[in-house]
Tab-separated table of C-alpha atoms in Angstrom:
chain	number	residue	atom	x	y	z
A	1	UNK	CA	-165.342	-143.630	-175.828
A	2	UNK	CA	-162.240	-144.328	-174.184
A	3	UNK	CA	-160.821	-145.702	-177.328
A	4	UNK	CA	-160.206	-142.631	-178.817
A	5	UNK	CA	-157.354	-142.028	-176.440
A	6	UNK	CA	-156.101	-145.026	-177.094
A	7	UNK	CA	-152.290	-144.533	-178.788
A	8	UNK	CA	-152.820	-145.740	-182.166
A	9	UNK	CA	-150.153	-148.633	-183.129
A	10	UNK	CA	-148.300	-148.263	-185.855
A	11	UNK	CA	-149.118	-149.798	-189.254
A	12	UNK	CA	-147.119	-153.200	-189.918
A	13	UNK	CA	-145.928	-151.192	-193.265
A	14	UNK	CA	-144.746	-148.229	-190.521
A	15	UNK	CA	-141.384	-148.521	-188.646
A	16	UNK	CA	-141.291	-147.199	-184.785
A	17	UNK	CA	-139.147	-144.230	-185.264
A	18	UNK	CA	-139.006	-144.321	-181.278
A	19	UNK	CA	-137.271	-148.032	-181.388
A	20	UNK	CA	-134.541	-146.519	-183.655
A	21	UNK	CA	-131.593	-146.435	-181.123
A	22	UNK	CA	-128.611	-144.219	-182.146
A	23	UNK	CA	-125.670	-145.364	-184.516
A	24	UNK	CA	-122.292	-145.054	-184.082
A	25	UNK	CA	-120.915	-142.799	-186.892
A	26	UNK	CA	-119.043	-145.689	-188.933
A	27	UNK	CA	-120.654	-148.785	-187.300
A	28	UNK	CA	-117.042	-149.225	-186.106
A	29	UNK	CA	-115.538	-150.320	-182.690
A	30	UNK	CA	-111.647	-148.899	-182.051
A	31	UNK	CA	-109.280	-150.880	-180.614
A	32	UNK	CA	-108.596	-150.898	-177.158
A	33	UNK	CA	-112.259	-149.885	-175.957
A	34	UNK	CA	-114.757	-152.162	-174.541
A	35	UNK	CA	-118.513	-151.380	-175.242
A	36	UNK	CA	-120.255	-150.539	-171.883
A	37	UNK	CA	-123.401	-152.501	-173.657
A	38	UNK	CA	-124.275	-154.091	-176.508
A	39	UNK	CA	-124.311	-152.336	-179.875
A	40	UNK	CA	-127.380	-152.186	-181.389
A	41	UNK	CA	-127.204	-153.610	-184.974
A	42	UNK	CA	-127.334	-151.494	-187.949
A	43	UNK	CA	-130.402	-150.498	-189.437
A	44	UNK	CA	-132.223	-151.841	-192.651
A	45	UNK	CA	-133.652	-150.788	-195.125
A	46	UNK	CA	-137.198	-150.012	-194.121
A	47	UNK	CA	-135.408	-148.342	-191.202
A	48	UNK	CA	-133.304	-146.441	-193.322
A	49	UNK	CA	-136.170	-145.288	-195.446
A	50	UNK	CA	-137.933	-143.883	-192.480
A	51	UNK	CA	-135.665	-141.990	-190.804
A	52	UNK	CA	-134.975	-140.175	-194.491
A	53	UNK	CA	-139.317	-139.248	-194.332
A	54	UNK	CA	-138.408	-138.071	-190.765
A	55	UNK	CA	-135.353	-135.638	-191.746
A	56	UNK	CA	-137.728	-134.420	-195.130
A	57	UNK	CA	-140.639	-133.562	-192.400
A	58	UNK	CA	-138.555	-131.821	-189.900
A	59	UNK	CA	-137.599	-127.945	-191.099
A	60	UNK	CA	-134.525	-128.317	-188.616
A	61	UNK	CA	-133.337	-131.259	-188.920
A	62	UNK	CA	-133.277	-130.539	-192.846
A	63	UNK	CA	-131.496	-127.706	-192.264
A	64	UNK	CA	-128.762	-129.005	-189.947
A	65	UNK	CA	-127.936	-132.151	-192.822
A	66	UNK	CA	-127.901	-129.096	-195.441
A	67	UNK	CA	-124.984	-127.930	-193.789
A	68	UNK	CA	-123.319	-131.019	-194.030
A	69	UNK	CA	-120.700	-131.227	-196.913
A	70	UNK	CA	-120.816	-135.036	-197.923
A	71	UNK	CA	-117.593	-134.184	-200.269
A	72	UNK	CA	-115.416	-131.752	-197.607
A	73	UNK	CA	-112.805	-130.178	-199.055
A	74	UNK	CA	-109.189	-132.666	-198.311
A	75	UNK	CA	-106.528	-130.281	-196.442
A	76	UNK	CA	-103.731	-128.806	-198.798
A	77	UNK	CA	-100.938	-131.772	-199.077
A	78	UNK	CA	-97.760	-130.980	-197.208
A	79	UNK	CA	-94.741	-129.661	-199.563
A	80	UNK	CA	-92.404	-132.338	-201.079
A	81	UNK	CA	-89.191	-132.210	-198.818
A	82	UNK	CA	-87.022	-132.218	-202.054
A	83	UNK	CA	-89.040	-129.284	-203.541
A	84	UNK	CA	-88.898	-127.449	-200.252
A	85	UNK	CA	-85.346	-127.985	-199.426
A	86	UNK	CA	-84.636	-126.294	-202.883
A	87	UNK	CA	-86.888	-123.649	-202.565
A	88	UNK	CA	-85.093	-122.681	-198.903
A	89	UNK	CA	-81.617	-122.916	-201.240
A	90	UNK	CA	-82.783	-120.804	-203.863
A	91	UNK	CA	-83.523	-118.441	-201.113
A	92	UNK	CA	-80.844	-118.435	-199.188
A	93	UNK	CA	-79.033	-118.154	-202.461
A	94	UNK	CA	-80.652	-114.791	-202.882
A	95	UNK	CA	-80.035	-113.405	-199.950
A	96	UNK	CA	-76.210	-114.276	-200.176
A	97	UNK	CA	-76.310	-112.183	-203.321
A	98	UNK	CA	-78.158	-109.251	-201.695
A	99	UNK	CA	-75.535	-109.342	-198.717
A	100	UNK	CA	-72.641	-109.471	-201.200
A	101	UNK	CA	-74.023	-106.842	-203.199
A	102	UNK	CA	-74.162	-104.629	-199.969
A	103	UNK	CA	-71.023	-105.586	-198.848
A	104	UNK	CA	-69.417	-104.474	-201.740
A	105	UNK	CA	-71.149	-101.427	-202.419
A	106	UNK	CA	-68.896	-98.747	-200.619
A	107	UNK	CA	-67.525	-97.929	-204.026
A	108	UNK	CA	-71.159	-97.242	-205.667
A	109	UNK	CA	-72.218	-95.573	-202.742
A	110	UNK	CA	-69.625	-93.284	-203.296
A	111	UNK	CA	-69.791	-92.563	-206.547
A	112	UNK	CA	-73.825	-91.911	-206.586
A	113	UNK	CA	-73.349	-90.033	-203.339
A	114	UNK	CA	-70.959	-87.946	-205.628
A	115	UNK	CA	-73.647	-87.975	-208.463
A	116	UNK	CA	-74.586	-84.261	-208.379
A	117	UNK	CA	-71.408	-83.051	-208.152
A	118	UNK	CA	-70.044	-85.593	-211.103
A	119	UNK	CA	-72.995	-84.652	-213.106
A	120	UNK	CA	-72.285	-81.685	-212.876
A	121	UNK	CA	-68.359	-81.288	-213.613
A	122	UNK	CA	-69.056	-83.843	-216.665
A	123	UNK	CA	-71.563	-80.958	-218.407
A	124	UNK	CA	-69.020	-78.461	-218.131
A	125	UNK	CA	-65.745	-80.646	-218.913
A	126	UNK	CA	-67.526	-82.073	-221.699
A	127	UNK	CA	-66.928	-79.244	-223.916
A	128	UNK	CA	-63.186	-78.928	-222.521
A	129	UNK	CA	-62.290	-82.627	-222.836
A	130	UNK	CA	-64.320	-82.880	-225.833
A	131	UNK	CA	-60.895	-82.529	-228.049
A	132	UNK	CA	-59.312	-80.006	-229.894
A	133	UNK	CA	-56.010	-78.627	-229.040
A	134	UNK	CA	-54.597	-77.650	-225.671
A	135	UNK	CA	-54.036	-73.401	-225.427
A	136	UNK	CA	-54.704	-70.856	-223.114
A	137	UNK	CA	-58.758	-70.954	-224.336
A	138	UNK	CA	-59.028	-74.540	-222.500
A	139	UNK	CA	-57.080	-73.582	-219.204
A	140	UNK	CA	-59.518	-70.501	-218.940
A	141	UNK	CA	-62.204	-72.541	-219.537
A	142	UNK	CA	-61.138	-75.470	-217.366
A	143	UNK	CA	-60.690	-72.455	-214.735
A	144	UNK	CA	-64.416	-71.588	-214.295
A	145	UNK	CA	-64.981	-75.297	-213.743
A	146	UNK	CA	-62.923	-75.789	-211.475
A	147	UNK	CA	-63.865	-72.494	-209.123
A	148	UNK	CA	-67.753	-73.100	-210.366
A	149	UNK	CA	-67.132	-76.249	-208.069
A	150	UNK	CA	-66.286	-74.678	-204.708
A	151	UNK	CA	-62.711	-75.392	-205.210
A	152	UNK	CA	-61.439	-72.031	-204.362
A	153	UNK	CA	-59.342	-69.654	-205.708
A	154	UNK	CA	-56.154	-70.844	-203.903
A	155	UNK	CA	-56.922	-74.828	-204.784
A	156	UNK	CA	-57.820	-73.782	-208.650
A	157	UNK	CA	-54.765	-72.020	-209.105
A	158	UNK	CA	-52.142	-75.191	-207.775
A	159	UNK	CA	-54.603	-77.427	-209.902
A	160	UNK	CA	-54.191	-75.837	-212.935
A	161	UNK	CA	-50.173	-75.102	-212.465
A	162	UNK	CA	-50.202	-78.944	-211.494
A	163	UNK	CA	-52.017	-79.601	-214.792
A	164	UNK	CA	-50.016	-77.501	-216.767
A	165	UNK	CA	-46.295	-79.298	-215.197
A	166	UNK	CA	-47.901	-82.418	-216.482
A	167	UNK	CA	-49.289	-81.638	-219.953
A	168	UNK	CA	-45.319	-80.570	-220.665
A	169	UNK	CA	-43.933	-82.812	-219.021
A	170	UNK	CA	-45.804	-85.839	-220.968
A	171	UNK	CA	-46.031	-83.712	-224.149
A	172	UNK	CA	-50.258	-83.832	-223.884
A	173	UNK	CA	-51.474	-81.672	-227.040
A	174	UNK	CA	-55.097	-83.272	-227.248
A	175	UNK	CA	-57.507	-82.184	-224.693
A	176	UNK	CA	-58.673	-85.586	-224.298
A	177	UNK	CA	-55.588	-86.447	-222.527
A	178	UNK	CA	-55.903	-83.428	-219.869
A	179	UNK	CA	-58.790	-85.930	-218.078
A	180	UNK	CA	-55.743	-88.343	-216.728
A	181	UNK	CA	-53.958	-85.154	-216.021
A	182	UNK	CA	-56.724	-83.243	-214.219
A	183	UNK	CA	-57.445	-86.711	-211.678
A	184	UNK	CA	-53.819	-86.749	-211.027
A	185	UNK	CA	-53.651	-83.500	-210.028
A	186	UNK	CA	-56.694	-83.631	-208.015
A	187	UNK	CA	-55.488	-86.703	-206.162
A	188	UNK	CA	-52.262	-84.966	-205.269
A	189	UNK	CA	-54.072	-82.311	-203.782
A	190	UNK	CA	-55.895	-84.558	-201.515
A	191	UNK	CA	-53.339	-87.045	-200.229
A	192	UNK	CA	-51.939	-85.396	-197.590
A	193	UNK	CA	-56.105	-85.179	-195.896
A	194	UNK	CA	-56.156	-89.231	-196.040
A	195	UNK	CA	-55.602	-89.940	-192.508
A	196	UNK	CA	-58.001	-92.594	-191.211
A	197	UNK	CA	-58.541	-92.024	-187.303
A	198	UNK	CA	-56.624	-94.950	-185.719
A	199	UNK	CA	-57.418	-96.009	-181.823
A	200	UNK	CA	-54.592	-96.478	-179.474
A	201	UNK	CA	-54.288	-99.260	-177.604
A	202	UNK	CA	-52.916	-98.072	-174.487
A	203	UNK	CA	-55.022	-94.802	-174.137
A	204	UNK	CA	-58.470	-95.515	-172.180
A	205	UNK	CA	-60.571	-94.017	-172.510
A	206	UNK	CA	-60.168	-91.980	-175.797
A	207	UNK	CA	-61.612	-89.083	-175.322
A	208	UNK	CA	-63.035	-87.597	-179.356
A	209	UNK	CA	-64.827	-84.500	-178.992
A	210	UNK	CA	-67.344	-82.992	-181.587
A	211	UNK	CA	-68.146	-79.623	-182.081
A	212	UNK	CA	-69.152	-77.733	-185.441
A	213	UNK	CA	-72.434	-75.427	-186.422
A	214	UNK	CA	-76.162	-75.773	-186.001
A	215	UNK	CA	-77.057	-78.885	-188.234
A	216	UNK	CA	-74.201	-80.111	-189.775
A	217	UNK	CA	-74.751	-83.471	-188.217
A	218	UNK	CA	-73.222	-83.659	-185.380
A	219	UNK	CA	-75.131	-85.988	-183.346
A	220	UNK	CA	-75.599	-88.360	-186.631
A	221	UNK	CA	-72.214	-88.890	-187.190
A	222	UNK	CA	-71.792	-89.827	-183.475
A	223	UNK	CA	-74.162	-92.619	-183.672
A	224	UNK	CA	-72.502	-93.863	-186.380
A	225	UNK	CA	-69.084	-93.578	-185.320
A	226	UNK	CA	-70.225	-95.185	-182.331
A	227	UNK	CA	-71.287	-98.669	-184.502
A	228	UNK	CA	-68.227	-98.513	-186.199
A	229	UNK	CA	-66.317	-98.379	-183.163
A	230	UNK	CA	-68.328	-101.367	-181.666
A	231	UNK	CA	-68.070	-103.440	-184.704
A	232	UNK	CA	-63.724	-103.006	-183.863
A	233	UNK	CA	-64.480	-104.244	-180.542
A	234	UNK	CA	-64.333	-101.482	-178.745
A	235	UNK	CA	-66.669	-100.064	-175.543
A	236	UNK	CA	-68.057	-96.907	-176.275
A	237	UNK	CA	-69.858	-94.178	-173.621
A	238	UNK	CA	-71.617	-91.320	-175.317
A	239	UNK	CA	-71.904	-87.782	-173.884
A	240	UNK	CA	-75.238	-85.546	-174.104
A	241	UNK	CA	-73.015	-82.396	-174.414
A	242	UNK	CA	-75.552	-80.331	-176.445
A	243	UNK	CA	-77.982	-78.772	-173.242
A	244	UNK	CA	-78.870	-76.166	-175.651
A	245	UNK	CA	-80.695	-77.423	-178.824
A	246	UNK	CA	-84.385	-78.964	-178.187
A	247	UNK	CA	-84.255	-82.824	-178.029
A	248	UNK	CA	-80.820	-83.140	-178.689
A	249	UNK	CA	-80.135	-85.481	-175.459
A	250	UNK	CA	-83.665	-87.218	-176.625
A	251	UNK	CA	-81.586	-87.385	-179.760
A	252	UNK	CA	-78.723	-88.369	-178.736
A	253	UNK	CA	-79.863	-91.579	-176.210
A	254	UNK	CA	-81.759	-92.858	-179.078
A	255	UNK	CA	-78.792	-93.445	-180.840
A	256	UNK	CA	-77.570	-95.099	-177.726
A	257	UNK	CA	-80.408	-97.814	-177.749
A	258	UNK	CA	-80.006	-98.496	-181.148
A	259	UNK	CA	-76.442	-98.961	-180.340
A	260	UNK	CA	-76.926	-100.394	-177.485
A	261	UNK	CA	-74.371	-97.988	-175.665
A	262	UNK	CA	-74.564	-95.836	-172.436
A	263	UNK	CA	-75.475	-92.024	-172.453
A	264	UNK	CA	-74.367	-89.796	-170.011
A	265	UNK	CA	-77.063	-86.557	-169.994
A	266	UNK	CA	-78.060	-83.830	-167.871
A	267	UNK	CA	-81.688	-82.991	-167.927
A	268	UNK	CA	-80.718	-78.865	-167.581
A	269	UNK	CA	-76.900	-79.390	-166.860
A	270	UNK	CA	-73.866	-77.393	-168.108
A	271	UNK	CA	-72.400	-79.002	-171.393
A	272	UNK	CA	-69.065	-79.324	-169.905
A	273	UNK	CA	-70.255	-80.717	-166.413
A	274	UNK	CA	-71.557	-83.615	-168.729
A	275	UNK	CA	-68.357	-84.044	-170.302
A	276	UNK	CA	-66.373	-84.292	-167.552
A	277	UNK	CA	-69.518	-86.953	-165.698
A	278	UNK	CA	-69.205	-88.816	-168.787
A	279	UNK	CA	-64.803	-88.982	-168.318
A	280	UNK	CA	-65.210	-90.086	-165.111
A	281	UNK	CA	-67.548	-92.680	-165.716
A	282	UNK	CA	-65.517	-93.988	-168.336
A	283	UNK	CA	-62.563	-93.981	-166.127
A	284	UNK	CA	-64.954	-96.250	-163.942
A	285	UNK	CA	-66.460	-98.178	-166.018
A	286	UNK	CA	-62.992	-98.975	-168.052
A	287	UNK	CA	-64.416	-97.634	-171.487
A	288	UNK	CA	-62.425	-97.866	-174.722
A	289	UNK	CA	-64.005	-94.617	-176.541
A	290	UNK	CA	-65.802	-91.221	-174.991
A	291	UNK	CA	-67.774	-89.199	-177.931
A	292	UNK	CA	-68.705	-86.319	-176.211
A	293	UNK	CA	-71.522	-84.042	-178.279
A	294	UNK	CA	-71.457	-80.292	-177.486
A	295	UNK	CA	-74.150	-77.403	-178.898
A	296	UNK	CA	-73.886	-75.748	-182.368
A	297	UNK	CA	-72.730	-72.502	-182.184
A	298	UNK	CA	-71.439	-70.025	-185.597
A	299	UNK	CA	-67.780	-69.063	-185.003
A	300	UNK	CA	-68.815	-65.549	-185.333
A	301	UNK	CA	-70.640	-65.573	-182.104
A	302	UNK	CA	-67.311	-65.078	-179.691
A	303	UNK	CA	-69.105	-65.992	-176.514
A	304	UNK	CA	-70.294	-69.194	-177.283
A	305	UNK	CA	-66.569	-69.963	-178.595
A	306	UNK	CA	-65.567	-69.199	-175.501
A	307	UNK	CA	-68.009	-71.817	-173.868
A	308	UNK	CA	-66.421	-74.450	-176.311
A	309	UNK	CA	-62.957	-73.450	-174.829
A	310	UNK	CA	-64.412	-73.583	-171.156
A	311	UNK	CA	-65.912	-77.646	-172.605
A	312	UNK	CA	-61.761	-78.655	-173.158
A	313	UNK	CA	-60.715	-77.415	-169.975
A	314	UNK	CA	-62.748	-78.908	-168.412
A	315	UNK	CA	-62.198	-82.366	-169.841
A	316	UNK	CA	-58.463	-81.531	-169.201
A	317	UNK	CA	-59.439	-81.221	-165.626
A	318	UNK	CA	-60.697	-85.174	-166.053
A	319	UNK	CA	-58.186	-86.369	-168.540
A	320	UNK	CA	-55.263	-84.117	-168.792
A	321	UNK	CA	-54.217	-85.182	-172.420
A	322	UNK	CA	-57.937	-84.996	-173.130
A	323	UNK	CA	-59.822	-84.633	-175.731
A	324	UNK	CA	-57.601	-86.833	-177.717
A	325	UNK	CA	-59.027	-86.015	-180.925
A	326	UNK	CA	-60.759	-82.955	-181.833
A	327	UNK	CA	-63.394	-83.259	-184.432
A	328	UNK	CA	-64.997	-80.680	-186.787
A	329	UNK	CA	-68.294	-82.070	-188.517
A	330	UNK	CA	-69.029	-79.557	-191.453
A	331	UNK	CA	-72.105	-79.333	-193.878
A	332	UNK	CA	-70.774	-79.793	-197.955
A	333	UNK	CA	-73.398	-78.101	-198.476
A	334	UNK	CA	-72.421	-74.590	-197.124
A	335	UNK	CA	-69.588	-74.282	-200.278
A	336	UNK	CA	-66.903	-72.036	-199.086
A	337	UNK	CA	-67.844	-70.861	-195.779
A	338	UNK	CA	-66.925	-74.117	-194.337
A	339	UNK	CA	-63.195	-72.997	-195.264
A	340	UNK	CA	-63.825	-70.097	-192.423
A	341	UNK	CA	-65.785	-72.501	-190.236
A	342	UNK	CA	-62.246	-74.421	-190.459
A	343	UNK	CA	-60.434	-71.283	-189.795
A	344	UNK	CA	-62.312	-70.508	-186.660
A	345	UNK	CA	-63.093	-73.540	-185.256
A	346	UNK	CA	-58.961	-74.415	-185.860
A	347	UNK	CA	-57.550	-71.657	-183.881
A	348	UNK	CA	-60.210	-71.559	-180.781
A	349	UNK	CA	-59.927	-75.582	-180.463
A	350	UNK	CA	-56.538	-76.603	-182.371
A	351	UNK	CA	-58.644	-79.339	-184.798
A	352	UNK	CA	-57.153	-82.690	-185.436
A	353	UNK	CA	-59.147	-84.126	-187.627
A	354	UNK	CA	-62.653	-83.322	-190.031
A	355	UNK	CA	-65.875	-85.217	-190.976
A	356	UNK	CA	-66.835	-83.703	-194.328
A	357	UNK	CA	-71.027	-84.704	-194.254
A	358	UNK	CA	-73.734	-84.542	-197.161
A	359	UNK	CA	-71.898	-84.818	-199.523
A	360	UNK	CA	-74.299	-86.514	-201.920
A	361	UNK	CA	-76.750	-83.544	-200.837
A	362	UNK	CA	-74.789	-80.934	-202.970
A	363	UNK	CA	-73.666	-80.485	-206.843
A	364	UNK	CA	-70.247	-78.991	-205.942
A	365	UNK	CA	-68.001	-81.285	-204.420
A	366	UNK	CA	-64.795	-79.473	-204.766
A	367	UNK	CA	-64.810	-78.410	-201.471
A	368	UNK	CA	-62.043	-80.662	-200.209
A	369	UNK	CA	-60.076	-79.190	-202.569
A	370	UNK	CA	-60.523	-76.084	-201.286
A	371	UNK	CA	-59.634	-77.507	-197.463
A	372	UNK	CA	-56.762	-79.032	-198.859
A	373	UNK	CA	-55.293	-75.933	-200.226
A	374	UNK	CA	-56.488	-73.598	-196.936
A	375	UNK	CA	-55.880	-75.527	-193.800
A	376	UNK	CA	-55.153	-79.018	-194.628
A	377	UNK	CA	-56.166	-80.609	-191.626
A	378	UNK	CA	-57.034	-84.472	-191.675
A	379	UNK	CA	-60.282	-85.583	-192.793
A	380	UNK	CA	-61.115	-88.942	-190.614
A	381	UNK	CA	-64.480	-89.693	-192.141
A	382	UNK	CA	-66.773	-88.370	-195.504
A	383	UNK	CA	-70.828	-88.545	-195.498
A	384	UNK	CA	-72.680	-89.759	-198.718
A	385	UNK	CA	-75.707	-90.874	-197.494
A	386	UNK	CA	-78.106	-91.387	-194.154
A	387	UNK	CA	-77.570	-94.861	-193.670
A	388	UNK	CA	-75.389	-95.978	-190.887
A	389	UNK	CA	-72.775	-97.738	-193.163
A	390	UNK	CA	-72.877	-94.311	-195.066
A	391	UNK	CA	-69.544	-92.564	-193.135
A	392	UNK	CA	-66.480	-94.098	-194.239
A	393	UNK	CA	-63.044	-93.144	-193.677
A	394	UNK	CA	-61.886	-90.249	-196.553
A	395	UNK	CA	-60.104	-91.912	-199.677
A	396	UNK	CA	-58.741	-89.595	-202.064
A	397	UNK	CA	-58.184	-92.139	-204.473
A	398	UNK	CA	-61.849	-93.538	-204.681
A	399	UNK	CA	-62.936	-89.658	-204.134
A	400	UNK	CA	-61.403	-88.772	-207.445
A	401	UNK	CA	-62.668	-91.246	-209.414
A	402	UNK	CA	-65.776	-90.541	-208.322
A	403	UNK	CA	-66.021	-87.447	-209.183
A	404	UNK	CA	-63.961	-87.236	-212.153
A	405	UNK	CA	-64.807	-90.840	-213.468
A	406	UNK	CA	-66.098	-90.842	-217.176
């Protein structure tokens, strides 16, 4: 009876799966290590076989050696250093020519900032220009261009007399020719407003202070005169002068941390209070260049001209040769009323100098023309665009050609 509990031995044919001792992976010893014991020796054949009966019986163990890849994938080869090297060239290459190309893109900027407006004159020239002879027909004609593109009554009238001097003086009698004429004239007209703003070296700080309406771009053009300034080496502080519009100081210091420059704000101040904080701190601080922001405000409304007047007295109080430079930031878009916004602004603040902005945002770009002829006061800087390399100093020459160029 007690032979049925006996543990049955196994067959001489069988192998003693429990006698199997473990394997190293590759039957291999590294170098350097000492076996704690003796390695068992590999198994043979009959062993082999069994254990491969044992994996096909067991579910799980079946399962775990399915999930064993006997070909795993081989990791992606490392680049050739030759073909890499030349790959980083050919970039590098590329982005030499992009950084040319924007380094010498003022020129195109200009002229497809001036696109509208160039479109534009080139419809209505085309029939002038288009040839025939010169009479009194083609100066009428050449007329409602001219005052079709905000140029003014006053600016048309010395353009065409210009034009006129010139077509007898040269002997012009195809209308072809009044194209050389017409840019000549033009250019003429705006010479005198080509006055780049130019930084003393023994005034510190230079005080520029900006005024003009409700959304012409004040603020903008700040920020960006402020990385211009940097980029001459120059310290700039800013001033949060407008208290009045919504988030204009929120504005305003955001330009400062792209620019990496100090803003001097009020959170419910008086405009001029900042102005004359942000004098003194420049006085303390030893800054190069104060732009101090004030609030929008239409000439027509007489008190808040008087508030602007209150803003330079003050910074006289600080600075008594300040502001240095008074700057009126006007909208192209507005046509001729920025010739009254001129007007006004000029004989409450005595202007020194103009930023002329959006330009590429309107299809009648005559308006410096119309400046020119009115009150010719200097314009520093021109807008074509929202990028920060977009406001460059004024060129008439590049300004005509834009937007008389074939």
């Amino acid at each position: 009876m007690f032979g049925l509990f006996k543990k049955k031995k196994p067959a001489e044919s069988e192998v003693d799966l429990s006698k199997v001792k473990s394997q190293p992976y590759d039957n291999s010893v590294f170098l350097g290590d000492e076996p704690e014991e003796e390695l068992p020796p590999p198994l043979n054949n009959e062993q082999k076989v069994a254990v491969a009966k044992h994996i096909h019986g067991n579910p799980i163990s079946q399962l775990v050696a399915d999930t064993i890849d006997d070909n795993p994938p081989l990791p992606p080869s490392l680049p050739d250093e030759n073909n890499n090297t030349a790959e980083k060239k050919n970039n590098t290459d590329n982005n030499d020519n992009t950084n040319e190309t924007v380094r010498l893109s003022w020129a195109e900027r200009l002229r497809q900032g001036l696109s509208k407006s160039r479109s534009q004159m080139a419809k209505s020239l085309a029939g002038i220009f288009g040839g025939g002879k010169i009479d009194e027909d083609l100066y009428e004609d050449l007329e409602a261009v001219l005052l079709g593109a905000d140029m003014g009554v006053e600016a048309t009238g010395t353009l065409l007399q210009d034009v006129r001097c010139r077509v007898s003086l040269k002997g012009l009698k195809d209308a072809n020719e009044l194209r050389g004429a017409l840019k000549d004239a033009l250019y003429e007209l705006l010479k005198p407003l080509e006055q780049p703003l130019k930084l003393p070296e023994n005034s510190k700080p230079f005080v520029i202070m900006m005024t003009g309406v409700n959304g012409a771009g004040k603020t903008t053009s700040i920020g960006k005169l402020a990385k211009q300034f940097q980029v001459q080496g120059k310290s700039v502080l800013l001033a949060a002068g407008d208290t009045f519009r919504a988030a204009a100081r929120e504005q305003l210091q955001q330009w400062g941390e792209r620019n990496q420059v100090a803003v001097i704000s009020q959170s419910g101040g008086d405009s001029a209070a900042v102005c004359f904080d942000a004098v003194e701190a420049a006085k303390a601080r030893g800054i190069d260049v104060v732009l101090a922001d004030t609030a929008g405000r239409l000439p027509t409304q007489l008190h808040l001209m008087e508030e602007i007047k209150k803003v330079k007295r003050v910074l006289q109080k600080s600075l008594p040769d300040a502001p240095h430079e008074i700057i009126l930031v006007l909208d192209a878009t507005i046509g001729q009323n920025a010739v009254n916004q001129v007007i006004a602004f000029d004989d409450a603040l005595g202007l020194t100098g103009l930023i002329v902005s959006k330009l590429d945002g309107t299809a009648k770009g005559g308006i410096l023309a119309a400046l020119a002829s009115k009150r010719p006061i200097p314009v520093r800087y021109i807008g074509v665009g929202e990028g920060i390399d977009d406001l460059r100093p004024f060129d008439a020459r590049a300004f005509t050609e834009a937007l008389l160029g074939e």
